[in-house]
PDB file of C-alpha atoms in Angstrom:
ATOM      1  CA  MET A 103      -3.450  13.292   2.708  1.00  0.00           C
ATOM      2  CA  THR A 104      -6.830  13.731   4.677  1.00  0.00           C
ATOM      3  CA  PRO A 105     -10.728  13.450   3.770  1.00  0.00           C
ATOM      4  CA  SER A 106     -10.716  17.551   3.670  1.00  0.00           C
ATOM      5  CA  THR A 107      -7.786  17.348   1.288  1.00  0.00           C
ATOM      6  CA  ILE A 108      -9.306  15.107  -0.713  1.00  0.00           C
ATOM      7  CA  ILE A 109     -12.763  16.835  -0.824  1.00  0.00           C
ATOM      8  CA  SER A 110     -11.152  20.049  -1.346  1.00  0.00           C
ATOM      9  CA  GLU A 111      -9.189  18.794  -4.515  1.00  0.00           C
ATOM     10  CA  CYS A 112     -12.179  17.215  -6.040  1.00  0.00           C
ATOM     11  CA  ALA A 113     -14.012  20.494  -5.255  1.00  0.00           C
ATOM     12  CA  ARG A 114     -11.871  22.323  -7.113  1.00  0.00           C
ATOM     13  CA  GLU A 115     -11.563  19.907 -10.454  1.00  0.00           C
ATOM     14  CA  PHE A 116     -15.383  20.661 -10.524  1.00  0.00           C
ATOM     15  CA  PHE A 117     -15.431  24.301  -9.696  1.00  0.00           C
ATOM     16  CA  VAL A 118     -17.606  23.438  -7.045  1.00  0.00           C
ATOM     17  CA  GLU A 119     -17.185  24.350  -3.175  1.00  0.00           C
ATOM     18  CA  PRO A 120     -15.954  21.859  -0.983  1.00  0.00           C
ATOM     19  CA  SER A 121     -19.395  22.422   1.503  1.00  0.00           C
ATOM     20  CA  GLU A 122     -21.158  21.182  -1.918  1.00  0.00           C
ATOM     21  CA  VAL A 123     -19.605  17.909  -2.069  1.00  0.00           C
ATOM     22  CA  THR A 124     -20.528  17.082   1.459  1.00  0.00           C
ATOM     23  CA  GLY A 125     -23.593  18.370   1.011  1.00  0.00           C
ATOM     24  CA  ARG A 126     -26.729  17.204  -0.535  1.00  0.00           C
ATOM     25  CA  ARG A 127     -26.956  19.360  -3.995  1.00  0.00           C
ATOM     26  CA  ARG A 128     -27.178  16.858  -7.027  1.00  0.00           C
ATOM     27  CA  GLU A 129     -26.163  18.955 -10.009  1.00  0.00           C
ATOM     28  CA  PRO A 130     -23.562  16.568 -12.490  1.00  0.00           C
ATOM     29  CA  ASP A 131     -20.753  18.591 -11.230  1.00  0.00           C
ATOM     30  CA  VAL A 132     -21.104  18.225  -7.341  1.00  0.00           C
ATOM     31  CA  CYS A 133     -22.182  14.726  -7.948  1.00  0.00           C
ATOM     32  CA  ASP A 134     -19.135  13.727 -10.134  1.00  0.00           C
ATOM     33  CA  ALA A 135     -16.564  15.303  -7.105  1.00  0.00           C
ATOM     34  CA  ARG A 136     -18.547  13.710  -4.713  1.00  0.00           C
ATOM     35  CA  HIS A 137     -18.587  10.385  -5.970  1.00  0.00           C
ATOM     36  CA  ILE A 138     -14.553  10.523  -6.974  1.00  0.00           C
ATOM     37  CA  ALA A 139     -14.074  11.949  -3.213  1.00  0.00           C
ATOM     38  CA  MET A 140     -15.751   8.757  -1.868  1.00  0.00           C
ATOM     39  CA  TRP A 141     -14.271   6.767  -4.242  1.00  0.00           C
ATOM     40  CA  ILE A 142     -10.419   8.073  -3.050  1.00  0.00           C
ATOM     41  CA  LEU A 143     -11.705   7.547   0.591  1.00  0.00           C
ATOM     42  CA  TYR A 144     -12.928   4.208   0.085  1.00  0.00           C
ATOM     43  CA  ARG A 145      -9.810   3.056  -2.078  1.00  0.00           C
ATOM     44  CA  VAL A 146      -6.890   5.006  -1.104  1.00  0.00           C
ATOM     45  CA  LEU A 147      -7.449   5.726   2.221  1.00  0.00           C
ATOM     46  CA  HIS A 148      -8.831   2.289   3.044  1.00  0.00           C
ATOM     47  CA  MET A 149     -11.818   3.790   4.937  1.00  0.00           C
ATOM     48  CA  THR A 150     -14.531   1.405   5.302  1.00  0.00           C
ATOM     49  CA  THR A 151     -17.980   2.179   3.717  1.00  0.00           C
ATOM     50  CA  GLY A 152     -19.726   3.182   6.830  1.00  0.00           C
ATOM     51  CA  ARG A 153     -17.243   5.370   7.546  1.00  0.00           C
ATOM     52  CA  VAL A 154     -16.979   7.149   4.280  1.00  0.00           C
ATOM     53  CA  ALA A 155     -20.750   7.212   4.623  1.00  0.00           C
ATOM     54  CA  THR A 156     -20.946   8.846   7.941  1.00  0.00           C
ATOM     55  CA  TYR A 157     -18.590  11.227   6.601  1.00  0.00           C
ATOM     56  CA  PHE A 158     -20.508  12.238   3.879  1.00  0.00           C
ATOM     57  CA  LYS A 159     -24.297  11.949   5.768  1.00  0.00           C
ATOM     58  CA  ARG A 160     -24.969   9.097   3.570  1.00  0.00           C
ATOM     59  CA  ASP A 161     -25.717   5.520   4.010  1.00  0.00           C
ATOM     60  CA  ARG A 162     -23.280   2.503   2.940  1.00  0.00           C
ATOM     61  CA  SER A 163     -25.242   1.713  -0.285  1.00  0.00           C
ATOM     62  CA  MET A 164     -24.485   5.191  -1.551  1.00  0.00           C
ATOM     63  CA  VAL A 165     -20.545   4.629  -1.014  1.00  0.00           C
ATOM     64  CA  CYS A 166     -21.060   1.465  -3.050  1.00  0.00           C
ATOM     65  CA  HIS A 167     -22.406   3.231  -5.947  1.00  0.00           C
ATOM     66  CA  ALA A 168     -20.459   6.180  -6.083  1.00  0.00           C
ATOM     67  CA  SER A 169     -17.381   3.895  -6.033  1.00  0.00           C
ATOM     68  CA  GLN A 170     -18.844   1.630  -8.909  1.00  0.00           C
ATOM     69  CA  ARG A 171     -19.904   4.898 -11.059  1.00  0.00           C
ATOM     70  CA  VAL A 172     -16.749   6.253 -10.697  1.00  0.00           C
ATOM     71  CA  GLU A 173     -14.793   2.929 -11.792  1.00  0.00           C
ATOM     72  CA  ASP A 174     -17.814   2.363 -14.752  1.00  0.00           C
ATOM     73  CA  LEU A 175     -17.160   6.106 -16.022  1.00  0.00           C
ATOM     74  CA  SER A 176     -13.457   5.703 -15.972  1.00  0.00           C
ATOM     75  CA  GLU A 177     -13.743   2.872 -18.357  1.00  0.00           C
ATOM     76  CA  THR A 178     -15.895   4.466 -20.554  1.00  0.00           C
ATOM     77  CA  ASP A 179     -15.696   8.204 -20.360  1.00  0.00           C
ATOM     78  CA  PRO A 180     -12.312   9.764 -21.517  1.00  0.00           C
ATOM     79  CA  ARG A 181     -13.185  13.188 -19.775  1.00  0.00           C
ATOM     80  CA  PHE A 182     -14.121  11.749 -16.272  1.00  0.00           C
ATOM     81  CA  ARG A 183     -11.032   9.606 -16.727  1.00  0.00           C
ATOM     82  CA  ARG A 184      -8.782  12.662 -17.147  1.00  0.00           C
ATOM     83  CA  ALA A 185     -10.615  14.676 -14.376  1.00  0.00           C
ATOM     84  CA  ILE A 186      -9.363  11.354 -12.247  1.00  0.00           C
ATOM     85  CA  LYS A 187      -6.166  11.703 -13.292  1.00  0.00           C
ATOM     86  CA  ARG A 188      -5.703  15.278 -12.629  1.00  0.00           C
ATOM     87  CA  ILE A 189      -7.065  14.788  -8.834  1.00  0.00           C
ATOM     88  CA  ARG A 190      -4.665  11.866  -8.498  1.00  0.00           C
ATOM     89  CA  ASP A 191      -1.937  13.940  -9.440  1.00  0.00           C
ATOM     90  CA  ARG A 192      -2.530  16.644  -7.416  1.00  0.00           C
ATOM     91  CA  LEU A 193      -3.141  14.014  -4.278  1.00  0.00           C
ATOM     92  CA  GLY A 194       0.208  12.482  -5.315  1.00  0.00           C
ATOM     93  CA  VAL A 195      -1.815   9.200  -5.205  1.00  0.00           C
ATOM     94  CA  THR A 196       0.100   6.731  -7.323  1.00  0.00           C
ATOM     95  CA  VAL A 197      -1.777   3.874  -9.560  1.00  0.00           C
ATOM     96  CA  ASP A 198      -0.709   1.305  -6.855  1.00  0.00           C
ATOM     97  CA  ASP A 199      -2.593   3.113  -4.443  1.00  0.00           C
ATOM     98  CA  VAL A 200      -6.165   2.760  -6.377  1.00  0.00           C
ATOM     99  CA  GLY A 201      -5.158  -0.226  -8.690  1.00  0.00           C
ATOM    100  CA  ASP A 202      -5.177  -0.076 -12.577  1.00  0.00           C
ATOM    101  CA  VAL A 203      -8.424   1.481 -12.793  1.00  0.00           C
ATOM    102  CA  ALA A 204      -9.868   2.045 -16.450  1.00  0.00           C
ATOM    103  CA  GLY A 205      -5.916   2.196 -17.790  1.00  0.00           C
ATOM    104  CA  MET A 206      -5.197   5.192 -15.585  1.00  0.00           C
ATOM    105  CA  THR A 207      -1.628   3.915 -15.867  1.00  0.00           C
ATOM    106  CA  THR A 208      -1.697   5.589 -19.366  1.00  0.00           C
ATOM    107  CA  GLY A 209      -3.610   8.868 -18.200  1.00  0.00           C
TER     108      GLY A 209
END
């Protein structure tokens, strides 16, 4: 699994282009795809926040914000939780890879 594979799958889920995920657009679907991609890179590939930030041309605080947002929304927003599950399933990421975030074991 590579960063570009993750970005492509996140873009696919939200019907945006991979270049938008790594770009500067701030529309909700683009931000959701970007935040989930950052979270997966950090949590699954175990990239440092600095390395993820460099990949997205952002600073480390943005990666921390994105990761926290993904974890918060996965607890409160069923639509968001389902999107994460679909991405995770397509990537072959298990719950053990990311921990039991927001009941993702139940889908």
